[in-house]
Every structure is written in C-alpha cells, then in structure tokens.
Amino acid sequence: MKKHHIDTMYTEDQVNARIEALAAQISSDYEGRTVHVICLLKGAAFFTSALTKRLTVPVTMDYMSASSYGASTKSSGVVRINKDLDEPIDDKDVLVIEDIIDSGRTLGYILGLLGDREPKSLRLCVLLDKPDRRVVEVPVDYTGFEIPDEFVVGCGMDYAQLYRNLPYIGIVKFDEE
Ligand code: IMP
Ligand code: MG
C-alpha cells in the first residue's frame, strides 16, 4: 500500500448536521407513506443507519451488494450483483441509499435494474457526489455534500477496505505527491 495520510474534509459534527437536515427533508417528502430503504453494501451501511434512525416516517429496509470490476479506485461499468434484495419492490416507495456517486456507472446500472421491477416510486440519496467525474447521467434526489475530485474515506467509505469506521469524512493524501 502506498504511503499516505488522511486529512479531514468534513468533521463528524458537520456530517451529522447534514444528515439531520437530509432526514428532515426526506421525512417531509414522504409524509403519509412508508419508505422502503435499499442500502447498497458495504459503503452505505453507516450512512443508512445514521439517516434512517432520524426519519420520522415508517421505514422498511433491504440490502443489496454490487461491485464493479476493475481497478480499486475507479469503476469499470461492469457491475456484478453479489447479493440481491430479499423482497420484491413492485408495491413500494423505494429510496436507494449509497455512500458516493462518482462516474455514476454503478448507480446507473443498479437504478436501471431496480426500475425494471416497477416500484411505486424510486429515488436516490447519496452522502457524497463528485459531479465533475460523472460519465453516466444519474438523477440524484438527495445529496449530502458535493465534493471535488478527491479520493475520500470514512462514514462507510474505504481505501483498500480500510477507514470505513472513521466517524468523519477524510481525504486520502499520498505522501510522495
Ligand atoms: P461509480 O460507479 O464510479 O459512480 O463508483 C461508485 C463507487 O465507487 C462507490 O460506491 C464507491 O464504492 C467507489 N468510490 C468512488 N469514489 C470513491 C471515493 O472517493 N472513496 C471511496 N470509494 C469511492
Ligand atoms: Mg460503493
């Protein structure tokens, strides 16, 4: 592993405040309905629990795991489903939760797949968005933070499977740079 250190991008307090505001917005948008949350493993696990525990509408949950083939810090667009949903979604108001959208290839594929199952509604919530990097157009309904093209970790996001547990969002800085 290349020698590196982590700089703080958003503190734990900043992240929590933003999640609080997102949860208030989502609770108000889904008033009178049940939100069926789909958490995309593994990265979205932390964000999903932080967000859903602050929702005031009824919540049901399911989990999906997908990975894109290719280099560790870039996605190739070829997506493999490692674990599909347990439940059908055709009668549900689905809210997909993901840690970060980068090229949009992974979410573009997954939203297409879920859309084909004809849920009552389908929305997307991401903690982080790197809009400069988009290759596939994906409509994002709820965004925590828009960030520049930096490799970030923490709040569920990893670098070589490390740092998912950091309670803040950090930038990976390579020391020889
Ligand atoms: P996309 O298909 O290029 O949008 O890639 C999205 C996936 O790549 C995310 O779900 C993450 O797993 C991973 N990813 C993209 N950027 C970062 C980052 O800065 N840190 C950690 N993981 C990232
Ligand atoms: Mg991911």
XYZ file of C-alpha atoms and ligand atoms in Angstrom:
201
model
C 0.000 0.000 0.000
C 1.285 3.485 -0.914
C 2.343 5.665 1.990
C -0.485 8.061 2.753
C -2.256 10.039 5.429
C -5.821 11.223 5.934
C -6.861 14.900 6.050
C -10.283 15.903 7.356
C -12.800 17.108 4.786
C -15.925 17.179 6.983
C -15.888 16.659 10.742
C -18.206 14.229 12.499
C -20.338 17.180 13.668
C -20.617 18.565 10.142
C -21.591 15.163 8.770
C -24.199 14.624 11.471
C -25.700 18.078 10.973
C -26.031 17.468 7.230
C -27.590 14.027 7.787
C -30.050 15.578 10.251
C -31.149 18.081 7.586
C -31.452 15.383 4.902
C -33.554 13.239 7.225
C -35.897 16.159 7.914
C -36.291 16.789 4.185
C -36.938 13.105 3.400
C -39.393 12.741 6.312
C -41.366 15.697 4.996
C -41.297 14.485 1.356
C -42.547 11.004 2.321
C -45.191 12.185 4.806
C -48.031 9.633 4.964
C -46.027 6.905 3.191
C -43.650 4.125 4.192
C -40.114 4.492 2.834
C -38.554 1.249 1.613
C -34.857 1.894 2.053
C -32.381 -0.064 -0.052
C -28.894 0.121 1.387
C -26.062 -0.586 -1.051
C -23.456 -2.588 0.808
C -20.887 -2.193 2.092
C -20.211 1.530 1.769
C -23.696 2.843 2.507
C -24.183 0.872 5.732
C -23.007 3.671 8.063
C -24.828 6.464 6.232
C -28.002 4.364 6.009
C -28.167 3.750 9.750
C -27.315 7.364 10.591
C -30.006 8.630 8.217
C -32.791 6.142 8.874
C -32.668 6.475 12.652
C -33.542 10.152 12.160
C -36.522 9.546 9.823
C -39.944 10.158 11.342
C -41.925 8.224 8.679
C -42.254 4.400 8.776
C -39.222 2.647 7.289
C -38.665 -0.851 5.916
C -35.231 -1.929 4.790
C -33.473 -4.234 2.386
C -29.858 -4.644 1.337
C -28.092 -5.165 -1.949
C -24.430 -5.731 -2.663
C -22.919 -4.949 -6.037
C -19.366 -4.430 -7.165
C -17.853 -3.143 -10.350
C -14.945 -4.983 -11.833
C -11.704 -3.100 -12.316
C -9.098 -1.027 -10.531
C -9.591 -0.305 -6.849
C -10.162 3.452 -7.113
C -12.097 3.503 -10.440
C -15.190 1.636 -11.547
C -15.294 -0.081 -14.928
C -19.022 -0.032 -15.528
C -19.290 -3.808 -15.467
C -21.381 -4.426 -12.382
C -21.812 -7.739 -10.612
C -24.649 -8.325 -8.128
C -23.195 -10.194 -5.140
C -26.384 -10.135 -3.113
C -29.789 -9.245 -4.497
C -32.736 -7.926 -2.478
C -34.690 -10.290 -0.219
C -38.082 -8.748 -1.047
C -39.904 -7.675 -4.231
C -40.302 -3.894 -4.592
C -43.208 -3.555 -7.041
C -45.598 -2.056 -4.441
C -43.021 0.091 -2.638
C -41.741 3.663 -2.429
C -38.074 2.842 -2.815
C -35.259 5.063 -1.604
C -31.829 3.807 -2.655
C -29.024 4.887 -0.340
C -25.407 4.989 -1.471
C -22.236 6.410 0.034
C -20.857 8.193 -3.021
C -21.566 8.736 -6.699
C -18.505 9.141 -8.877
C -18.723 8.167 -12.578
C -22.337 7.106 -12.000
C -21.747 3.755 -13.698
C -22.587 1.599 -10.666
C -25.727 3.531 -9.722
C -26.790 3.896 -13.341
C -26.777 0.136 -13.650
C -28.460 -0.547 -10.302
C -31.201 2.041 -10.762
C -31.941 0.567 -14.202
C -32.222 -2.878 -12.694
C -34.492 -1.685 -9.861
C -36.583 0.473 -12.200
C -37.337 -2.616 -14.307
C -39.025 -4.133 -11.228
C -41.506 -1.257 -11.382
C -41.563 0.110 -7.822
C -44.285 2.640 -6.975
C -41.534 5.265 -6.847
C -37.748 5.224 -6.988
C -35.444 7.860 -5.554
C -31.743 8.092 -4.800
C -29.944 9.526 -1.792
C -26.147 9.813 -1.666
C -23.924 11.132 1.089
C -21.351 12.467 -1.378
C -21.411 13.458 -5.033
C -18.379 14.130 -7.233
C -20.228 15.832 -10.130
C -17.047 16.579 -12.116
C -16.446 12.882 -12.580
C -19.834 11.909 -13.999
C -19.820 9.698 -17.111
C -23.339 8.223 -16.814
C -26.188 10.676 -16.137
C -27.979 9.632 -12.936
C -30.675 11.769 -11.264
C -29.774 12.262 -7.590
C -32.731 13.259 -5.395
C -30.904 13.865 -2.113
C -27.228 14.791 -1.716
C -25.257 15.258 1.491
C -22.290 17.129 0.053
C -20.975 17.885 -3.425
C -17.216 17.437 -3.339
C -14.285 17.981 -5.725
C -12.415 15.119 -7.374
C -10.612 13.759 -4.299
C -10.479 10.205 -3.012
C -12.376 10.169 0.279
C -12.802 7.704 3.134
C -14.776 7.361 6.351
C -18.508 7.178 7.088
C -18.535 3.794 5.351
C -16.131 4.574 2.513
C -12.870 2.699 2.199
C -9.413 2.772 0.758
C -8.358 -0.877 0.255
C -11.088 -1.835 2.786
C -9.608 0.446 5.467
C -11.127 3.514 7.180
C -14.825 2.670 6.740
C -15.234 3.150 10.504
C -13.918 6.736 10.643
C -16.739 8.925 12.011
C -15.673 11.849 9.780
C -15.016 12.229 6.042
C -11.323 12.254 5.222
C -9.258 12.804 2.065
C -6.563 10.257 1.240
C -3.310 12.129 0.571
C -0.396 10.214 -0.891
C 2.824 11.258 0.804
C 5.117 11.276 -2.267
C 2.870 13.797 -4.029
P -19.061 4.974 -9.769
O -19.642 3.764 -10.430
O -17.838 5.475 -10.493
O -20.047 6.084 -9.534
O -18.454 4.473 -8.425
C -19.125 4.490 -7.260
C -18.448 3.586 -6.268
O -17.014 3.762 -6.308
C -18.872 3.964 -4.885
O -19.973 3.213 -4.486
C -17.637 3.663 -4.082
O -17.655 2.306 -3.717
C -16.489 3.878 -5.028
N -15.883 5.210 -4.872
C -15.907 6.224 -5.760
N -15.239 7.291 -5.307
C -14.786 6.945 -4.084
C -14.021 7.643 -3.074
O -13.609 8.812 -3.201
N -13.759 6.946 -1.942
C -14.189 5.672 -1.736
N -14.895 4.996 -2.633
C -15.190 5.620 -3.804
Mg -19.845 1.519 -3.181
